[in-house]
Short mmCIF file of C-alpha atoms in Angstrom, two decimals:
data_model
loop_
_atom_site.label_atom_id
_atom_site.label_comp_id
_atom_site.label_asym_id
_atom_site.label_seq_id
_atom_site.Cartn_x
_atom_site.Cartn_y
_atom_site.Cartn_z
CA UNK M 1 -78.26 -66.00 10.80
CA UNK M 2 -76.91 -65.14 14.46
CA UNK M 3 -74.61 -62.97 15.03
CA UNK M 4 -71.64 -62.71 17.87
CA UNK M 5 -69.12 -59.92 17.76
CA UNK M 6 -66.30 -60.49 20.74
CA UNK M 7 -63.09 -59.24 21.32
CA UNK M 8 -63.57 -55.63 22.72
CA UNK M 9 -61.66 -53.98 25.29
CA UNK M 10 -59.24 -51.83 26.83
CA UNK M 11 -56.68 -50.32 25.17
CA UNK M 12 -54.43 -47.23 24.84
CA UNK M 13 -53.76 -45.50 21.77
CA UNK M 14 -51.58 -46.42 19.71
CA UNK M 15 -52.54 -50.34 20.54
CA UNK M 16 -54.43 -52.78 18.63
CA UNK M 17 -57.39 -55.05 18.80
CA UNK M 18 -58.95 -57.88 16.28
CA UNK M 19 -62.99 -58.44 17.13
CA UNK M 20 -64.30 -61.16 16.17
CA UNK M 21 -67.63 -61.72 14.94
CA UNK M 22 -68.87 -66.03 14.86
CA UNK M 23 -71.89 -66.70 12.64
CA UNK M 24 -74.53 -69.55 12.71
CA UNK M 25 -77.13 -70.34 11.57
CA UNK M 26 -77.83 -70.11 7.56
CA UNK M 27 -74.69 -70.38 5.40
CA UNK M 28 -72.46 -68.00 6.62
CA UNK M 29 -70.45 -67.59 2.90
CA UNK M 30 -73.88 -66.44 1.26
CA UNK M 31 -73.89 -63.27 3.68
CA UNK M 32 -72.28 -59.91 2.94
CA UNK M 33 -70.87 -58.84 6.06
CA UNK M 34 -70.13 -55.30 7.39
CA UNK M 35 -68.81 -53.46 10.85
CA UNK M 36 -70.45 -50.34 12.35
CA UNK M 37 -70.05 -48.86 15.42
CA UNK M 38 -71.59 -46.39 17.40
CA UNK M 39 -69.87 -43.88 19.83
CA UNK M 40 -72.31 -42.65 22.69
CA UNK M 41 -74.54 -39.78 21.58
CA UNK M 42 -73.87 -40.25 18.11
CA UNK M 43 -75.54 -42.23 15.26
CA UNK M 44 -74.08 -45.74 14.29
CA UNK M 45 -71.64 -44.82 11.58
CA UNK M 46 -70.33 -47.86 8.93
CA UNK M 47 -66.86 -48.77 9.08
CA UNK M 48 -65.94 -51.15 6.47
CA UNK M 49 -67.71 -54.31 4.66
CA UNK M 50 -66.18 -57.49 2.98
CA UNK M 51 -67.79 -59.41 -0.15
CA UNK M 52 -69.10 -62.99 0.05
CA UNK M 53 -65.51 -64.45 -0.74
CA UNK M 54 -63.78 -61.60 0.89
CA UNK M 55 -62.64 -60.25 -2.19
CA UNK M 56 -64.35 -56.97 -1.90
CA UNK M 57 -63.83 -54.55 0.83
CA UNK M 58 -64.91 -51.43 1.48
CA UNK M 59 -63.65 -48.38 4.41
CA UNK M 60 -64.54 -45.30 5.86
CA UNK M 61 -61.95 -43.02 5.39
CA UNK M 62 -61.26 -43.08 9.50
CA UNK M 63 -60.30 -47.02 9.07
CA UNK M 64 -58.72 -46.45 5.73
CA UNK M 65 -55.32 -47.30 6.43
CA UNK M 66 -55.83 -48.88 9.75
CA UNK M 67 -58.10 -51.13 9.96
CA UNK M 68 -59.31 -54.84 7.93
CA UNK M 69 -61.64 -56.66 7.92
CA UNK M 70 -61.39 -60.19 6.92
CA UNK M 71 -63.41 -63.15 6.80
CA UNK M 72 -62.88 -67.26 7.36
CA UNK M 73 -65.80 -68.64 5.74
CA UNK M 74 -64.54 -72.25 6.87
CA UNK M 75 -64.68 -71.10 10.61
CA UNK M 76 -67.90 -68.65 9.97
CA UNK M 77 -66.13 -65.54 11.35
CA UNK M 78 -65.41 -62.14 10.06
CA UNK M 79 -62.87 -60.36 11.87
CA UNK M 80 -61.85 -56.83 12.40
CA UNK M 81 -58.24 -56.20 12.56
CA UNK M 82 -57.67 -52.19 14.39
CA UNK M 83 -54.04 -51.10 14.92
CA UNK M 84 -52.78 -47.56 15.72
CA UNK M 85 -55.95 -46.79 17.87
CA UNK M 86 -57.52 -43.74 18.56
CA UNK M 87 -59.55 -42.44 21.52
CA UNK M 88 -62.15 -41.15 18.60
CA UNK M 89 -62.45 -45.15 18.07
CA UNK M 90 -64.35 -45.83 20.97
CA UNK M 91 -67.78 -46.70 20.68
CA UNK M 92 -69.85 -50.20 20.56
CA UNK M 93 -69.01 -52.30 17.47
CA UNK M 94 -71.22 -54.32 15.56
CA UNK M 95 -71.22 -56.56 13.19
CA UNK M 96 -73.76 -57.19 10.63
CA UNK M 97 -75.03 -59.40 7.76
CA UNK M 98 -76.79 -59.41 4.53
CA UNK M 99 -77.43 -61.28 1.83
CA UNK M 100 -77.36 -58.89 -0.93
CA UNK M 101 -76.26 -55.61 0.41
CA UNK M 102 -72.74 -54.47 1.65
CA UNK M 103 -72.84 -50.97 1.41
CA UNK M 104 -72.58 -48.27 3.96
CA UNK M 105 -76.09 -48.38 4.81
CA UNK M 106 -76.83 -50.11 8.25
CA UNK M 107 -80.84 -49.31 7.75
CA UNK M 108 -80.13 -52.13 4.71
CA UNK M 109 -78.32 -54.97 7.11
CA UNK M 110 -80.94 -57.67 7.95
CA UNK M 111 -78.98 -59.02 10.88
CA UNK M 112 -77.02 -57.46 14.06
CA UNK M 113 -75.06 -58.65 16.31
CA UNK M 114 -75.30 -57.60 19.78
CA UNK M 115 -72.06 -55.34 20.00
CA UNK M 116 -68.84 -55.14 21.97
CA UNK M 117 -67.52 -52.40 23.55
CA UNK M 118 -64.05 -50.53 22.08
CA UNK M 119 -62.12 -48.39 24.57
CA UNK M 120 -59.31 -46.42 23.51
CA UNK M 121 -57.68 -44.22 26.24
CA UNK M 122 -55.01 -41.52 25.25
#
């Protein structure tokens, strides 16, 4: 499966921002799917995950509350819906796939998308 995350940007804190992240390839509702992101000079950290159907979700405790994810298995997209923004938020945000695994660990994703840059200015 290939994976493109979109949707990054600008924003101030406070704002909001959905990513998006379009899937082809293999059948898209047979993949776990998970966000991570990665803030420069740090390690890519998970931020939340969504079952097959989308009726299992999972959060770091810094989206808990905030952010969710979401998925349109009809349109092959997963989305990531951030309000109330932070300027700890910034960092590259992927997306990632798996048939099996939606955990926290990205070292057990099979598939990356390339990334899309999240700016949060204060």
């Amino acid at each position: 499966v290939q994976l493109q995350a979109s949707g990054g940007g600008l924003v101030q804190a406070g704002g909001s921002l959905r990513l998006s992240c379009a899937a082809s390839g293999r059948t898209f509702s047979r993949y776990r799917m998970a966000w991570f992101r990665q803030a420069a000079g740090k390690e890519r950290e998970f931020v939340t995950s969504i079952s097959w159907g989308g009726g299992i979700t999972g959060y770091s405790d810094s989206a808990k509350g905030r952010f969710t994810i979401s998925r349109d298995n009809a349109k092959n997209t997963v989305y990531l819906q951030m309000n109330t923004l932070k300027p700890e938020d910034t960092a590259v945000y992927y997306c990632a796939a798996d048939p099996t695994y939606y955990g926290r660990r990205s070292d057990e994703y099979d598939y990356w998308g390339q990334g899309t840059l999240v700016t949060v200015s204060s």
